[in-house]
mmCIF file of C-alpha atoms in Angstrom:
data_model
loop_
_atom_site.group_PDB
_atom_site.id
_atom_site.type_symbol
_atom_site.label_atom_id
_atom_site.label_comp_id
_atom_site.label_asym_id
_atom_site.label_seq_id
_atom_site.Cartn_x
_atom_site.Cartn_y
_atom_site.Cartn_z
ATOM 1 C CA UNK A 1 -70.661 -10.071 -26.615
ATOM 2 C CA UNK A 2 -69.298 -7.286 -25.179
ATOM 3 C CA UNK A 3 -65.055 -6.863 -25.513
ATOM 4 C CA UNK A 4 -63.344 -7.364 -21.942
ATOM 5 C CA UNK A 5 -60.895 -4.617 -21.634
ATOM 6 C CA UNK A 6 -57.647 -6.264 -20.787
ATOM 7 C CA UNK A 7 -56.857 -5.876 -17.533
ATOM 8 C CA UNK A 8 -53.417 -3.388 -16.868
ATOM 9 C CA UNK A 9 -50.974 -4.704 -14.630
ATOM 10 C CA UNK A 10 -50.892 -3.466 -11.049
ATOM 11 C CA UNK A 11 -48.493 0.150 -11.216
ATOM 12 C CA UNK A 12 -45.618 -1.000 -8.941
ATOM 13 C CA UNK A 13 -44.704 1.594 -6.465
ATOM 14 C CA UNK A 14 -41.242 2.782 -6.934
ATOM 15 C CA UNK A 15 -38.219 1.652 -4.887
ATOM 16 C CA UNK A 16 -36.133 3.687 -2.827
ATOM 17 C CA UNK A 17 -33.150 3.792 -0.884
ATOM 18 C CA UNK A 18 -35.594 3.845 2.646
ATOM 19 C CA UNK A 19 -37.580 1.013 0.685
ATOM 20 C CA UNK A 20 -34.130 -1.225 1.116
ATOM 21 C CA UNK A 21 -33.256 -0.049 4.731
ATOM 22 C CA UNK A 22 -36.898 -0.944 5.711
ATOM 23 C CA UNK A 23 -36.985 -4.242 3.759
ATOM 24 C CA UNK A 24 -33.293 -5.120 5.733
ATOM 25 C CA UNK A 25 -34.104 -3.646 8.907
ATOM 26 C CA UNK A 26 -31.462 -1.218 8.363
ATOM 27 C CA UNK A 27 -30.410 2.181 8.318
ATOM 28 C CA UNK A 28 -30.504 4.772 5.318
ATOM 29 C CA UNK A 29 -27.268 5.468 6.127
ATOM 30 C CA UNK A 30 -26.307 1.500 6.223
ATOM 31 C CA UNK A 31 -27.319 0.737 2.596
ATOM 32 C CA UNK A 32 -25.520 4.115 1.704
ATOM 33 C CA UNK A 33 -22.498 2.743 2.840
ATOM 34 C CA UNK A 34 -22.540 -0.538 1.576
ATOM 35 C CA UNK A 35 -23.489 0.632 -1.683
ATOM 36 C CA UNK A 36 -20.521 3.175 -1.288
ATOM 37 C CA UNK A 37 -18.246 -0.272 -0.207
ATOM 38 C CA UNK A 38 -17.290 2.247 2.493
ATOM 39 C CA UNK A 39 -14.643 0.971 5.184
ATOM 40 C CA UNK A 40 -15.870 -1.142 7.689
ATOM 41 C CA UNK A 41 -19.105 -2.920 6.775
ATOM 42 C CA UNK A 42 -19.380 -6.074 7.939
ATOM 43 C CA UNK A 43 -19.946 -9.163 5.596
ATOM 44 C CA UNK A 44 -23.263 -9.581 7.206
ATOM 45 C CA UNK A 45 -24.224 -6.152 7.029
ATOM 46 C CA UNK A 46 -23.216 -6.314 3.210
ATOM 47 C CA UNK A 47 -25.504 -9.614 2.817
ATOM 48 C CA UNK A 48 -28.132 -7.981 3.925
ATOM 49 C CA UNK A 49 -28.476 -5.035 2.265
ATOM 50 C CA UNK A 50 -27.382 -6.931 -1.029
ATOM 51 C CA UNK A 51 -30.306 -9.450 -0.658
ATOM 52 C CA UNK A 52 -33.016 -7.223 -0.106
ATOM 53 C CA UNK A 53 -31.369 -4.857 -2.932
ATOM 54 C CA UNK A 54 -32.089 -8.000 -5.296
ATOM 55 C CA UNK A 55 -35.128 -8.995 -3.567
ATOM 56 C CA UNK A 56 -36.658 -5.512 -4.547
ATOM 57 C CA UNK A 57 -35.139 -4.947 -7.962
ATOM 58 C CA UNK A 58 -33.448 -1.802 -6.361
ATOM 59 C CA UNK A 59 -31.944 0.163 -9.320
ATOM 60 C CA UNK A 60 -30.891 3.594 -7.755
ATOM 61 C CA UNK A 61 -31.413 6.727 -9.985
ATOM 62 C CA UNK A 62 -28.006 8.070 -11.321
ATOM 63 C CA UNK A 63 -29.623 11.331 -11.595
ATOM 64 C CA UNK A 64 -30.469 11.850 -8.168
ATOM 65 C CA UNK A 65 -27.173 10.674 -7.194
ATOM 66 C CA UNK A 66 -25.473 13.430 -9.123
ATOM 67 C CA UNK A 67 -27.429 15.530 -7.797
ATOM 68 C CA UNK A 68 -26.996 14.750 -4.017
ATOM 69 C CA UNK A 69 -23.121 15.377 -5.501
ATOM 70 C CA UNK A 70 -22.330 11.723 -6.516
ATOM 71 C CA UNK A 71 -22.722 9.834 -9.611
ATOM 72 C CA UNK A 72 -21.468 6.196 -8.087
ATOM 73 C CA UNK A 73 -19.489 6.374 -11.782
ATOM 74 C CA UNK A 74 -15.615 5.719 -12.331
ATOM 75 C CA UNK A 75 -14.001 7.335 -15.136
ATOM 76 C CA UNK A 76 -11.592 4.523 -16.276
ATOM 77 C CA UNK A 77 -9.273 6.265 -18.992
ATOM 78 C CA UNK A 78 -6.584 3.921 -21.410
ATOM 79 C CA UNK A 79 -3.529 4.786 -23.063
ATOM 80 C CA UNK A 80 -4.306 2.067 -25.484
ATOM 81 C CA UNK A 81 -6.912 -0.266 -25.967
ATOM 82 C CA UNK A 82 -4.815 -2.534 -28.600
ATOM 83 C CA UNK A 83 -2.180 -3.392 -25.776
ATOM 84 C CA UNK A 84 -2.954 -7.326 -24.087
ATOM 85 C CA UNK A 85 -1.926 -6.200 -21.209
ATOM 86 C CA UNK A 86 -4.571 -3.960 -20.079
ATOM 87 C CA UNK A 87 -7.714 -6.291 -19.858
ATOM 88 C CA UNK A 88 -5.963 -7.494 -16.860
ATOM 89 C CA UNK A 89 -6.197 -4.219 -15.382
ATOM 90 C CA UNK A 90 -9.998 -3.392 -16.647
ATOM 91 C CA UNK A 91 -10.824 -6.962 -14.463
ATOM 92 C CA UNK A 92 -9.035 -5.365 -11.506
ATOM 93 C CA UNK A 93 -11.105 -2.366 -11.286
ATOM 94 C CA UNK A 94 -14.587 -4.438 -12.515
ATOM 95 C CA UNK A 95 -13.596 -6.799 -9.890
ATOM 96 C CA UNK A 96 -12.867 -4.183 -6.649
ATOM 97 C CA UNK A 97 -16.132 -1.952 -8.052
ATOM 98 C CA UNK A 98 -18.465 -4.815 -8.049
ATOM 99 C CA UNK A 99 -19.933 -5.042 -4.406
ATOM 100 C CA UNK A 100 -19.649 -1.234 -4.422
ATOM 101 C CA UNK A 101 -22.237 -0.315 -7.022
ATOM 102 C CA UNK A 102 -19.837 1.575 -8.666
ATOM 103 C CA UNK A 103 -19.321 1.226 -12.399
ATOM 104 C CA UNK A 104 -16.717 1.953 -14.806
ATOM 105 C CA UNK A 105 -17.181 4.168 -17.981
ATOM 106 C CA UNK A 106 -14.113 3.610 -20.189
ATOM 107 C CA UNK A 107 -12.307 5.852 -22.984
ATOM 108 C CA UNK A 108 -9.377 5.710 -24.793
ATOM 109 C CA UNK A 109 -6.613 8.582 -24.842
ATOM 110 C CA UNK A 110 -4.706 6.969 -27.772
ATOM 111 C CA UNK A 111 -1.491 8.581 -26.133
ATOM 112 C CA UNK A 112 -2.718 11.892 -27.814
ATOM 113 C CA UNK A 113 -2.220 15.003 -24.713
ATOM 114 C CA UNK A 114 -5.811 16.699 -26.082
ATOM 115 C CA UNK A 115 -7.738 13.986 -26.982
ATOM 116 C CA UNK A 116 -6.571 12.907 -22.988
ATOM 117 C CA UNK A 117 -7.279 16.341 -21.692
ATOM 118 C CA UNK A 118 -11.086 16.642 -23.629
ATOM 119 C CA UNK A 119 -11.664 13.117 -22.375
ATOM 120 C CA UNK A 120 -10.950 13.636 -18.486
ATOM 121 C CA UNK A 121 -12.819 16.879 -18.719
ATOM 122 C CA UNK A 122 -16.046 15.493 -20.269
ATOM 123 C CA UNK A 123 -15.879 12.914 -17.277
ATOM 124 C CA UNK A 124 -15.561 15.865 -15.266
ATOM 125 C CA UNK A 125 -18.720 17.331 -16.705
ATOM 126 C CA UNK A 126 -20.712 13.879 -16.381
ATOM 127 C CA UNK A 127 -19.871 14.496 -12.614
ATOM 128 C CA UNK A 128 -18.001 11.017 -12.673
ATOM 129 C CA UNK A 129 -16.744 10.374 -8.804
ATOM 130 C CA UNK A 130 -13.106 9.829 -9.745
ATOM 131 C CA UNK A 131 -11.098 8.890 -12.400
ATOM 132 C CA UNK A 132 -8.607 6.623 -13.139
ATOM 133 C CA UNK A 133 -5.674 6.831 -15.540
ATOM 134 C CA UNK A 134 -3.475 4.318 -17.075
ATOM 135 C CA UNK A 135 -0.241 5.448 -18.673
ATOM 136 C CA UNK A 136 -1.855 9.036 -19.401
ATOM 137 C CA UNK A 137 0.693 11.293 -21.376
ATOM 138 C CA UNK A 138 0.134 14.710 -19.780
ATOM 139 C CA UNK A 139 2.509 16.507 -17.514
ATOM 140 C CA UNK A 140 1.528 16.487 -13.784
ATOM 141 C CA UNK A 141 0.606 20.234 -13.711
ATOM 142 C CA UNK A 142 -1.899 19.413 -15.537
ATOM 143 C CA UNK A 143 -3.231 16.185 -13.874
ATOM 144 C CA UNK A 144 -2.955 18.333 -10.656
ATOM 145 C CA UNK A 145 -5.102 20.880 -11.755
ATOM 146 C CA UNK A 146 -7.945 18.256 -12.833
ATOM 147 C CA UNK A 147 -7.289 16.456 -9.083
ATOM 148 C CA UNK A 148 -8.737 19.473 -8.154
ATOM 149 C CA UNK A 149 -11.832 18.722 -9.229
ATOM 150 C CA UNK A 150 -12.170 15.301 -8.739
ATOM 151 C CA UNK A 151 -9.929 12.286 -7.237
ATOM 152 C CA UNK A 152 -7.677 10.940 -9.483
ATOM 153 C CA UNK A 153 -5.292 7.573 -9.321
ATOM 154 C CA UNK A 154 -2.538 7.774 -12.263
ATOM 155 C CA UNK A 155 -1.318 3.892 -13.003
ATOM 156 C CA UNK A 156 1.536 3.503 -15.332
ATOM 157 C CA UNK A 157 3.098 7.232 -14.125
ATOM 158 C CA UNK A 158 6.269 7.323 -11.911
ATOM 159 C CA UNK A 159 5.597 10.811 -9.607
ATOM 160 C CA UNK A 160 6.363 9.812 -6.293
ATOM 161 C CA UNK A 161 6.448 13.347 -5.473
ATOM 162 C CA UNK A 162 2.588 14.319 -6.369
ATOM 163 C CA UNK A 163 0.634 15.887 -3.910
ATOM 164 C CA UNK A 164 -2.830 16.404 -5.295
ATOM 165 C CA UNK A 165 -3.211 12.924 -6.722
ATOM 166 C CA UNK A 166 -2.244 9.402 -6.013
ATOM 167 C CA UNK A 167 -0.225 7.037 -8.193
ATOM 168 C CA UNK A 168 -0.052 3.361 -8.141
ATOM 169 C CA UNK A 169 2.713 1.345 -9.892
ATOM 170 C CA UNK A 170 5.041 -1.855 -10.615
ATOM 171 C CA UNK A 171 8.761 -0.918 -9.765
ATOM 172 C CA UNK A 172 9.580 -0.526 -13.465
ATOM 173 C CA UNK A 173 13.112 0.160 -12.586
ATOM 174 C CA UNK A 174 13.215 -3.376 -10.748
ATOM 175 C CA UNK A 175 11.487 -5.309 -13.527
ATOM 176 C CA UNK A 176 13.935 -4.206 -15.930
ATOM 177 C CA UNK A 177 16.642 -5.241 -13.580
ATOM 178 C CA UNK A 178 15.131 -8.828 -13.210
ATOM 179 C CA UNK A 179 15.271 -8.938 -16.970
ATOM 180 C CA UNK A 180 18.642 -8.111 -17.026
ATOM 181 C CA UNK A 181 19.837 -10.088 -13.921
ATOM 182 C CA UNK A 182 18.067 -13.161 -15.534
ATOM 183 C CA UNK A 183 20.113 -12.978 -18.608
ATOM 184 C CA UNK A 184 23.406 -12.507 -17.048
ATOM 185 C CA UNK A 185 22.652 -15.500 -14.987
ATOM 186 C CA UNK A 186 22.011 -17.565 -18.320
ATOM 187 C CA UNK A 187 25.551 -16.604 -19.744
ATOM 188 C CA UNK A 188 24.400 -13.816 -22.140
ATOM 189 C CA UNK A 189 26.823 -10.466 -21.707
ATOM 190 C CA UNK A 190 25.916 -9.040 -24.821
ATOM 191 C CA UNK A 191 22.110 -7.609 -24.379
ATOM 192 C CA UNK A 192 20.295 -4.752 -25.774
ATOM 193 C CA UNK A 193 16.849 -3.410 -24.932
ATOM 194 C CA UNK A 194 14.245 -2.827 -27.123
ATOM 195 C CA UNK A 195 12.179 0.599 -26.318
ATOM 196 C CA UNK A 196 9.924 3.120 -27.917
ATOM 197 C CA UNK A 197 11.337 6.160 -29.518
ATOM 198 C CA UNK A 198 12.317 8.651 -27.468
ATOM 199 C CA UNK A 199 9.915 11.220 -28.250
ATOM 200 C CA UNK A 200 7.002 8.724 -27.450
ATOM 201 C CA UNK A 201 7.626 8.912 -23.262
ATOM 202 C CA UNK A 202 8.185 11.071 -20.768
ATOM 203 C CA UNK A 203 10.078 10.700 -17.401
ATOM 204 C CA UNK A 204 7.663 10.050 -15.400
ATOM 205 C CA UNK A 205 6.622 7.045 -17.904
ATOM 206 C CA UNK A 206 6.822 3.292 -17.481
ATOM 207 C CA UNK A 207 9.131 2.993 -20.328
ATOM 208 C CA UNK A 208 11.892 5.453 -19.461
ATOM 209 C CA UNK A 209 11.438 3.887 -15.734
ATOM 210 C CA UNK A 210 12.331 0.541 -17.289
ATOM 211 C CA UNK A 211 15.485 2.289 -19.496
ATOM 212 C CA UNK A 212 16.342 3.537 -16.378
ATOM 213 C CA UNK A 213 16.464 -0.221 -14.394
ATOM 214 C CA UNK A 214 18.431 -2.006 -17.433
ATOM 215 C CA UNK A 215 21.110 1.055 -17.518
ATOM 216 C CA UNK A 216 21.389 0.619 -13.694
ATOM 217 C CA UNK A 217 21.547 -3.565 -14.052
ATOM 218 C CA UNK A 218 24.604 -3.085 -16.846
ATOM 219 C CA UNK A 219 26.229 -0.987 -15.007
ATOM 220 C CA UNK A 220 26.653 -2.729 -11.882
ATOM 221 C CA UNK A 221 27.760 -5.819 -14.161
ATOM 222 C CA UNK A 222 30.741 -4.007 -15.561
ATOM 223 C CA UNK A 223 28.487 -3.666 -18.786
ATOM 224 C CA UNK A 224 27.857 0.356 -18.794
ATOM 225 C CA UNK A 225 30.163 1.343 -22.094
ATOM 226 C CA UNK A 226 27.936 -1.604 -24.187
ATOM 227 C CA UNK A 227 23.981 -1.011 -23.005
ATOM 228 C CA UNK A 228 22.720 -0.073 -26.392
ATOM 229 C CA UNK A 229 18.880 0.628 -26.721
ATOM 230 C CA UNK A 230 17.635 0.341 -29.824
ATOM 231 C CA UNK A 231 14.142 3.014 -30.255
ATOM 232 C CA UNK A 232 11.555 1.811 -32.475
ATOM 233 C CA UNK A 233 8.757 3.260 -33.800
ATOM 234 C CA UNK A 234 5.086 3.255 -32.464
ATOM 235 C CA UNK A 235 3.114 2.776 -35.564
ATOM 236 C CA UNK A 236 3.265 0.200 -38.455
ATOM 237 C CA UNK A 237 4.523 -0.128 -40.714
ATOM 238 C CA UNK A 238 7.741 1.747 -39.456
ATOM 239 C CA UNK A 239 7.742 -0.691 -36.712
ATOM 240 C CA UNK A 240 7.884 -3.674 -38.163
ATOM 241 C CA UNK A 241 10.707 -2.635 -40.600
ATOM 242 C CA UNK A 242 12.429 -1.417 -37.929
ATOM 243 C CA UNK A 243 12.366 -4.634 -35.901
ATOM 244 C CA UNK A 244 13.618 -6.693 -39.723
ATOM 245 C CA UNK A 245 16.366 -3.686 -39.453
ATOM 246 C CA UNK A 246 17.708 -4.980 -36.006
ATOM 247 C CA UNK A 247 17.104 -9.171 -36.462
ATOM 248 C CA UNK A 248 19.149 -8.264 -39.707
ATOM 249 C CA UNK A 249 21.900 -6.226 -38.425
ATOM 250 C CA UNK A 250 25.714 -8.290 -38.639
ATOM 251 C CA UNK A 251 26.035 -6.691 -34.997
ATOM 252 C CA UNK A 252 22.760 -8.059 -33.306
ATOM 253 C CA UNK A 253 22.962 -8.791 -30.103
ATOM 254 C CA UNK A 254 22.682 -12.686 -28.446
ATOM 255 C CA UNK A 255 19.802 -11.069 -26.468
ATOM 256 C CA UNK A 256 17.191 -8.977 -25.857
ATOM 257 C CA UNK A 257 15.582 -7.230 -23.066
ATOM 258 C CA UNK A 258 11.878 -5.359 -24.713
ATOM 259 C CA UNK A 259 10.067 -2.888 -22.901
ATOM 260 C CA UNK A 260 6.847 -4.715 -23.446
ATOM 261 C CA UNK A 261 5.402 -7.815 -24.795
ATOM 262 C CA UNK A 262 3.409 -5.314 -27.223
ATOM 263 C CA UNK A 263 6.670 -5.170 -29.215
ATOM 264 C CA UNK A 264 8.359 -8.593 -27.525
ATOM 265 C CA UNK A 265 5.411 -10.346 -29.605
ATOM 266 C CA UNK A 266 5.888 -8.588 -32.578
ATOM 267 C CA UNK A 267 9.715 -9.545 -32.580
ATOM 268 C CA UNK A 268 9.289 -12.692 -32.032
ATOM 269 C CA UNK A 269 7.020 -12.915 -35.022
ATOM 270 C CA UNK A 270 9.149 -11.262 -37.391
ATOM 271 C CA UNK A 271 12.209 -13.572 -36.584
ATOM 272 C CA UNK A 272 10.049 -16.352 -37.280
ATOM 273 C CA UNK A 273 9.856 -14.556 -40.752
ATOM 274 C CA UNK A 274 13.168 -14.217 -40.915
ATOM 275 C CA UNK A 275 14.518 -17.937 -39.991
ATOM 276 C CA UNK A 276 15.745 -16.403 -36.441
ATOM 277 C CA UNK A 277 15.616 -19.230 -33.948
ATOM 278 C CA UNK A 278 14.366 -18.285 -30.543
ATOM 279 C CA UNK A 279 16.769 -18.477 -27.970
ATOM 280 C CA UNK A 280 19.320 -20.303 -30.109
ATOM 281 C CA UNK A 281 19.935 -17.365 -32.005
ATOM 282 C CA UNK A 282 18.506 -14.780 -30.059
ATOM 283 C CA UNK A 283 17.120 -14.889 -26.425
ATOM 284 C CA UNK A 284 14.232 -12.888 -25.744
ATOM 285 C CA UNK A 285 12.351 -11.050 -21.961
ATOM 286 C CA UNK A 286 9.583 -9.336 -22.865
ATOM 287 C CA UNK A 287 7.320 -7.247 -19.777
ATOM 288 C CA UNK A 288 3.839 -7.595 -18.640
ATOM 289 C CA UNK A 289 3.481 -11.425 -18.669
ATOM 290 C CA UNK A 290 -0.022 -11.038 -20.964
ATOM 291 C CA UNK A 291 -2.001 -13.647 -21.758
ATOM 292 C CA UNK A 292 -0.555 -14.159 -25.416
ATOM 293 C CA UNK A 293 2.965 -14.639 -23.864
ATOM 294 C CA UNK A 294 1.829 -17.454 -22.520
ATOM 295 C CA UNK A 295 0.295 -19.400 -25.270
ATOM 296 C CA UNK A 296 2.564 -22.494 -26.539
ATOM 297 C CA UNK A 297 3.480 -21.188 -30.072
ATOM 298 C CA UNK A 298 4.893 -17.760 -28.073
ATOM 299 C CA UNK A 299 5.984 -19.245 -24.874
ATOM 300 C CA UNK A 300 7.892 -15.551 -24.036
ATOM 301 C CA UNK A 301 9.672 -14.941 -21.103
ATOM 302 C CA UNK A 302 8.209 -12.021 -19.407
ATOM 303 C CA UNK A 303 7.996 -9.951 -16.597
ATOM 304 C CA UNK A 304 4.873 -10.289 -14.824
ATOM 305 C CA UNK A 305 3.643 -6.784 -13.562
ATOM 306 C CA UNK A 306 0.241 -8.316 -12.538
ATOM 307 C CA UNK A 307 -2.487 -5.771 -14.631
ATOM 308 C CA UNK A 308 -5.445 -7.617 -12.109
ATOM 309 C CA UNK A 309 -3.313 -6.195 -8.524
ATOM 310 C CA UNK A 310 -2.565 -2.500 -10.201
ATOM 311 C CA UNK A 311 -6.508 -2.447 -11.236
ATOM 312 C CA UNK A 312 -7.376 -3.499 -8.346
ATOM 313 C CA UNK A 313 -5.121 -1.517 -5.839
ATOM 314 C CA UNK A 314 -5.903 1.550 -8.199
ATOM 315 C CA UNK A 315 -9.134 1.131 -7.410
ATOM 316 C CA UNK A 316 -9.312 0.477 -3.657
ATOM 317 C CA UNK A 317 -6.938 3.798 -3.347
ATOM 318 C CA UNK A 318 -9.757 6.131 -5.700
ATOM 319 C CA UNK A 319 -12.543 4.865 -3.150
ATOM 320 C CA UNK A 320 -10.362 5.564 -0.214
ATOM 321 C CA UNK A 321 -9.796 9.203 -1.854
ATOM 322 C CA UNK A 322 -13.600 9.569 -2.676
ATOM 323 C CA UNK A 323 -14.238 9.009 0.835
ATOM 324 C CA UNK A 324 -12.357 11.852 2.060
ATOM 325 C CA UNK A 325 -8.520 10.860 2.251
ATOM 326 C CA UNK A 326 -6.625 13.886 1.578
ATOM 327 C CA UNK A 327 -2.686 12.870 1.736
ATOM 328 C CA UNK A 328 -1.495 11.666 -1.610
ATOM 329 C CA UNK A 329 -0.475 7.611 -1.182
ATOM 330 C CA UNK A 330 2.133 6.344 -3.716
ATOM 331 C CA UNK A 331 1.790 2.587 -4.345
ATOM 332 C CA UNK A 332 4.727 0.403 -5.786
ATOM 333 C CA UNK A 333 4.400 -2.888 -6.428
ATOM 334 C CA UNK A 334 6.950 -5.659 -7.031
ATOM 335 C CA UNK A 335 7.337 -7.184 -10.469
ATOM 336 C CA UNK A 336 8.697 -11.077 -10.954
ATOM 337 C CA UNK A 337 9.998 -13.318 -14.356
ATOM 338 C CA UNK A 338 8.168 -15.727 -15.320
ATOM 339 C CA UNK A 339 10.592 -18.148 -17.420
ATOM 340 C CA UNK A 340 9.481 -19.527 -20.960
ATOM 341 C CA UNK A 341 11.335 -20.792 -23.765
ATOM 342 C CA UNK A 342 12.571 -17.690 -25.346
ATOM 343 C CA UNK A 343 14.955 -17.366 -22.415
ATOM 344 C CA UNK A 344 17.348 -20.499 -22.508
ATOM 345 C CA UNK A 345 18.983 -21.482 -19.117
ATOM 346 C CA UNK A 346 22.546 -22.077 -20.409
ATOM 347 C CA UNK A 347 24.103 -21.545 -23.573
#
């Protein structure tokens, strides 16, 4: 009997950007802008072009893109990847880049100045459309230079005056103030803040920004000659005995104001350790409201900073600059408290 060669399946003929405008009865230029989630496509329009996208198994060819001068990639660059906080602002940018056919590519600075610099330049040399930065470390001369060659949003970096790039924030200053406010409120005069060491920011940095708003919050409460702030170290185990150091000092203050739940979590933890009841002995308002404050065994006060609106406001202002905006924007968004148990309402 002679052996049936197996039949090959039918070569499917590939499918192009003209493929999708045919298919929706579209423009070229249509699909190009609601793949670009350009400004002004209707919902329709978008449905459209989406369906027959999925209907043909569309998958457009990076390559060509970067080499019609666009990659459809966002460089997404951390300060941190250890800090709760900043899933919440990785979901903003997912979420905004989703119906755009953008993607992210992610890497982490580690709050190092060159491993930041070699970073943003070998998203430069993938030809990545912008790039966003969260909390980088480097001076603005330098970020200016790099906005040269591609868009950039800083998040996390207080330079209203930049012209080059755009920056998109929480009012640090106000948070802090809210922290402070809150605690007055609850009877506490005697309140210290809890920062990183003062070699570990810069000015332009959320965490000077939020020194700033508790100096300014004493002050107007007669409280300017007693606003300690205690600097603790970045990496354990320094930190940690630094934090026993201050729950064990004959001086410690009746409450706290943190610069982040990063170290707000940490404290709380360690006064556990210790037999320090929170608020009874100590009241505590950490910052970023992240999703382990909340849990019941943590239950911290914090203020909420929102990471999901900065990611996703960063992100809406790089596609606005990738389109062609020129003037720098400077975003500031408003912070709130969320109350938990480490803050007690009256002592």
């Amino acid at each position: 009997m002679p052996i049936r060669e197996k039949s090959k399946p039918a070569k499917r003929d590939r499918v192009t950007i003209r493929t999708v405008a045919a298919h929706a009865g579209v423009s070229v230029a249509a699909v190009s802008k609601v793949m670009r989630n350009a400004y002004g496509v209707s919902e329709s329009l978008r449905a459209r072009v989406t369906r027959s996208i999925e209907e043909l198994g569309y998958r457009p060819s990076r390559t060509a893109r970067g080499l019609r001068g666009r990659s459809f990639t966002i460089g997404l660059l951390l300060v941190d990847i250890r800090n709760p906080f900043l899933p919440e602002v990785i979901d903003g940018v997912n979420g905004v880049l989703a119906p755009s056919h953008y993607q992210a590519m992610i890497g982490v600075g580690e709050g190092r100045m060159q491993l930041e610099t070699s970073l943003i330049e070998s998203m430069i040399d993938y030809k990545m459309d912008g790039l966003i930065l969260v909390a980088p470390r480097l001076p603005t001369e330098i970020i200016a230079e790099f906005a040269g060659q591609v868009p950039i949003v800083a998040v996390g970096y207080h330079d209203g005056k930049a012209k080059t790039f755009d920056t998109v924030n929480t009012d640090d200053q106000q948070g802090a103030e809210i922290a402070v406010e809150a605690l007055l409120k609850c009877g506490y005069r005697d309140i210290e803040m809890l920062s990183l060491g003062a070699r570990e920011g810069h000015k332009v940095s959320v965490v000077r920004q939020r020194e700033i708003g508790y100096r300014r919050a004493m002050l107007r409460s007669g409280l300017s000659s007693s606003a300690p702030i205690s600097h603790i170290p970045v990496h354990s185990p320094k930190r940690e005995e630094a934090m026993r150091v201050f729950l064990a000092r004959s001086d410690r203050p009746r409450a706290v104001f943190c610069w982040s739940d990063l170290d707000a979590i940490t404290l709380l933890s360690t006064a556990a350790e210790m037999g320090v009841r929170i608020p009874e002995d100590l009241a505590v308002v950490g910052y970023d409201n992240s999703t382990t404050a909340a849990l019941s065994l943590v239950n911290l006060a914090s203020i909420d900073q929102s990471g999901r609106e900065l990611g996703e406001a960063a992100t809406r202002t790089l596609l606005s600059r990738i389109e062609g905006r020129s003037e720098a924007e400077h975003l500031l968004l408003m912070p709130s408290l969320v109350r938990r148990k480490s803050l007690i309402d009256s002592l």
